[in-house]
PDB file of C-alpha atoms in Angstrom:
ATOM      1  CA  MET D 294     -45.713  68.528 141.283  1.00  0.00           C
ATOM      2  CA  THR D 295     -47.021  71.997 141.156  1.00  0.00           C
ATOM      3  CA  ASP D 296     -48.369  74.253 144.131  1.00  0.00           C
ATOM      4  CA  LYS D 297     -51.280  75.166 142.321  1.00  0.00           C
ATOM      5  CA  PRO D 298     -52.899  72.139 139.971  1.00  0.00           C
ATOM      6  CA  ILE D 299     -53.236  72.743 136.510  1.00  0.00           C
ATOM      7  CA  ASP D 300     -56.940  73.757 135.461  1.00  0.00           C
ATOM      8  CA  TRP D 301     -57.933  71.341 132.683  1.00  0.00           C
ATOM      9  CA  THR D 302     -60.726  72.087 130.853  1.00  0.00           C
ATOM     10  CA  PRO D 303     -62.763  69.713 128.798  1.00  0.00           C
ATOM     11  CA  ASP D 304     -63.238  70.136 125.187  1.00  0.00           C
ATOM     12  CA  LEU D 305     -67.070  70.867 124.531  1.00  0.00           C
ATOM     13  CA  SER D 306     -66.693  71.266 120.786  1.00  0.00           C
ATOM     14  CA  LEU D 307     -66.510  67.303 121.068  1.00  0.00           C
ATOM     15  CA  PRO D 308     -69.195  64.782 120.979  1.00  0.00           C
ATOM     16  CA  THR D 309     -69.335  63.610 124.411  1.00  0.00           C
ATOM     17  CA  SER D 310     -70.643  59.861 125.375  1.00  0.00           C
ATOM     18  CA  LYS D 311     -68.709  56.406 126.665  1.00  0.00           C
ATOM     19  CA  SER D 312     -67.627  55.761 123.275  1.00  0.00           C
ATOM     20  CA  THR D 313     -65.435  58.852 122.385  1.00  0.00           C
ATOM     21  CA  VAL D 314     -62.276  60.586 122.581  1.00  0.00           C
ATOM     22  CA  GLN D 315     -62.134  63.029 125.354  1.00  0.00           C
ATOM     23  CA  HIS D 316     -60.223  65.716 125.241  1.00  0.00           C
ATOM     24  CA  PHE D 317     -59.211  68.422 127.400  1.00  0.00           C
ATOM     25  CA  ILE D 318     -56.589  71.584 127.353  1.00  0.00           C
ATOM     26  CA  ALA D 319     -54.980  73.830 130.083  1.00  0.00           C
ATOM     27  CA  LYS D 320     -52.498  76.212 130.093  1.00  0.00           C
ATOM     28  CA  ALA D 321     -49.589  76.302 132.747  1.00  0.00           C
ATOM     29  CA  GLY D 322     -46.295  78.137 132.735  1.00  0.00           C
ATOM     30  CA  GLY D 323     -46.575  79.851 129.388  1.00  0.00           C
ATOM     31  CA  ASP D 324     -47.085  76.073 127.450  1.00  0.00           C
ATOM     32  CA  ARG D 325     -50.347  74.753 126.036  1.00  0.00           C
ATOM     33  CA  LEU D 326     -51.098  70.867 127.933  1.00  0.00           C
ATOM     34  CA  GLU D 327     -53.648  68.655 125.846  1.00  0.00           C
ATOM     35  CA  ILE D 328     -54.930  65.504 126.834  1.00  0.00           C
ATOM     36  CA  ASP D 329     -56.479  62.680 125.262  1.00  0.00           C
ATOM     37  CA  THR D 330     -58.457  59.608 126.275  1.00  0.00           C
ATOM     38  CA  THR D 331     -60.215  57.008 125.284  1.00  0.00           C
ATOM     39  CA  PRO D 332     -62.831  54.741 127.083  1.00  0.00           C
ATOM     40  CA  TRP D 333     -60.756  51.981 126.743  1.00  0.00           C
ATOM     41  CA  GLY D 334     -57.557  53.479 128.946  1.00  0.00           C
ATOM     42  CA  GLU D 335     -55.654  54.503 125.925  1.00  0.00           C
ATOM     43  CA  ALA D 336     -54.445  58.320 126.355  1.00  0.00           C
ATOM     44  CA  ASP D 337     -51.958  61.194 125.090  1.00  0.00           C
ATOM     45  CA  LEU D 338     -50.021  64.141 126.521  1.00  0.00           C
ATOM     46  CA  THR D 339     -48.829  66.980 124.565  1.00  0.00           C
ATOM     47  CA  VAL D 340     -47.032  70.089 125.375  1.00  0.00           C
ATOM     48  CA  ASN D 341     -47.068  73.037 122.828  1.00  0.00           C
ATOM     49  CA  GLY D 342     -47.968  70.491 120.305  1.00  0.00           C
ATOM     50  CA  GLN D 343     -44.993  67.550 120.871  1.00  0.00           C
ATOM     51  CA  SER D 344     -45.848  64.592 122.671  1.00  0.00           C
ATOM     52  CA  LEU D 345     -44.883  64.220 126.445  1.00  0.00           C
ATOM     53  CA  ALA D 346     -46.424  60.916 127.440  1.00  0.00           C
ATOM     54  CA  HIS D 347     -48.514  58.361 125.971  1.00  0.00           C
ATOM     55  CA  ILE D 348     -50.454  55.297 128.006  1.00  0.00           C
ATOM     56  CA  GLU D 349     -51.745  52.166 126.226  1.00  0.00           C
ATOM     57  CA  ALA D 350     -53.754  50.120 128.594  1.00  0.00           C
ATOM     58  CA  ALA D 351     -54.933  51.525 131.621  1.00  0.00           C
ATOM     59  CA  PRO D 352     -58.350  50.082 133.600  1.00  0.00           C
ATOM     60  CA  SER D 353     -59.973  53.433 132.524  1.00  0.00           C
ATOM     61  CA  ALA D 354     -59.994  56.650 130.627  1.00  0.00           C
ATOM     62  CA  GLY D 355     -60.023  58.523 134.346  1.00  0.00           C
ATOM     63  CA  GLU D 356     -57.307  56.304 135.669  1.00  0.00           C
ATOM     64  CA  ALA D 357     -55.396  57.332 132.268  1.00  0.00           C
ATOM     65  CA  PHE D 358     -55.986  60.999 132.552  1.00  0.00           C
ATOM     66  CA  ARG D 359     -54.949  61.072 136.592  1.00  0.00           C
ATOM     67  CA  ALA D 360     -52.011  59.346 135.454  1.00  0.00           C
ATOM     68  CA  LEU D 361     -51.128  61.882 132.313  1.00  0.00           C
ATOM     69  CA  GLU D 362     -52.218  64.861 134.654  1.00  0.00           C
ATOM     70  CA  THR D 363     -49.624  63.590 137.582  1.00  0.00           C
ATOM     71  CA  ILE D 364     -46.663  63.385 134.789  1.00  0.00           C
ATOM     72  CA  ALA D 365     -48.060  67.062 133.400  1.00  0.00           C
ATOM     73  CA  GLU D 366     -47.759  68.531 136.701  1.00  0.00           C
ATOM     74  CA  ASP D 367     -44.456  67.083 137.616  1.00  0.00           C
ATOM     75  CA  PHE D 368     -43.338  68.343 134.120  1.00  0.00           C
ATOM     76  CA  GLU D 369     -44.166  72.158 134.854  1.00  0.00           C
ATOM     77  CA  ALA D 370     -42.783  71.342 138.414  1.00  0.00           C
ATOM     78  CA  GLY D 371     -39.410  71.068 136.189  1.00  0.00           C
ATOM     79  CA  LYS D 372     -39.335  67.610 137.903  1.00  0.00           C
ATOM     80  CA  ASP D 373     -37.236  64.973 136.181  1.00  0.00           C
ATOM     81  CA  ALA D 374     -38.863  62.193 139.127  1.00  0.00           C
ATOM     82  CA  ARG D 375     -39.788  59.865 136.503  1.00  0.00           C
ATOM     83  CA  LEU D 376     -36.362  58.733 134.957  1.00  0.00           C
ATOM     84  CA  ASP D 377     -34.724  58.203 138.491  1.00  0.00           C
ATOM     85  CA  GLN D 378     -37.590  55.604 139.259  1.00  0.00           C
ATOM     86  CA  ALA D 379     -36.368  52.212 138.115  1.00  0.00           C
ATOM     87  CA  ILE D 380     -38.117  51.009 135.202  1.00  0.00           C
ATOM     88  CA  GLU D 381     -38.531  47.192 135.080  1.00  0.00           C
ATOM     89  CA  ASP D 382     -40.551  47.126 131.807  1.00  0.00           C
ATOM     90  CA  ASP D 383     -38.035  46.252 129.068  1.00  0.00           C
ATOM     91  CA  GLU D 384     -40.383  47.920 126.398  1.00  0.00           C
ATOM     92  CA  VAL D 385     -40.551  51.607 127.791  1.00  0.00           C
ATOM     93  CA  ARG D 386     -37.428  51.006 128.899  1.00  0.00           C
ATOM     94  CA  GLU D 387     -35.920  50.563 125.342  1.00  0.00           C
ATOM     95  CA  ARG D 388     -38.279  53.487 123.715  1.00  0.00           C
ATOM     96  CA  LEU D 389     -36.956  55.952 126.079  1.00  0.00           C
ATOM     97  CA  GLY D 390     -33.355  55.038 125.069  1.00  0.00           C
ATOM     98  CA  LEU D 391     -32.700  53.040 128.415  1.00  0.00           C
ATOM     99  CA  THR D 392     -30.096  50.314 129.064  1.00  0.00           C
ATOM    100  CA  ARG D 393     -30.705  47.659 131.475  1.00  0.00           C
ATOM    101  CA  ILE D 394     -27.434  47.454 133.787  1.00  0.00           C
ATOM    102  CA  GLN D 395     -26.817  44.379 135.674  1.00  0.00           C
ATOM    103  CA  GLY D 396     -27.862  44.681 139.335  1.00  0.00           C
ATOM    104  CA  GLY D 397     -29.124  47.811 139.843  1.00  0.00           C
ATOM    105  CA  ARG D 398     -31.221  50.829 137.245  1.00  0.00           C
ATOM    106  CA  GLY D 399     -30.315  51.399 133.949  1.00  0.00           C
ATOM    107  CA  ARG D 400     -29.800  54.053 131.785  1.00  0.00           C
TER     108      ARG D 400
END
């Protein structure tokens, strides 16, 4: 993670309620970061207009935001920590272009 947390600003031009998408913007390390969350736990992280991460079914919008915030902080810190972890979900591994190796991690 970065030494200083990324300062996320909510987009106040969007209507706010428990049933709408929330949009957050931040600038860090010369990048424009955006997180969109839904009340049902789906969320997207984009960096400079390019998709970096997607969460399909977190327990809540808050948990989805926190997970993507951590990914954004790791990205800004230049860490590839997530790729070094064992990925047990076949669908996630397939989307990342990783293969399963018998008895160990896949890459």
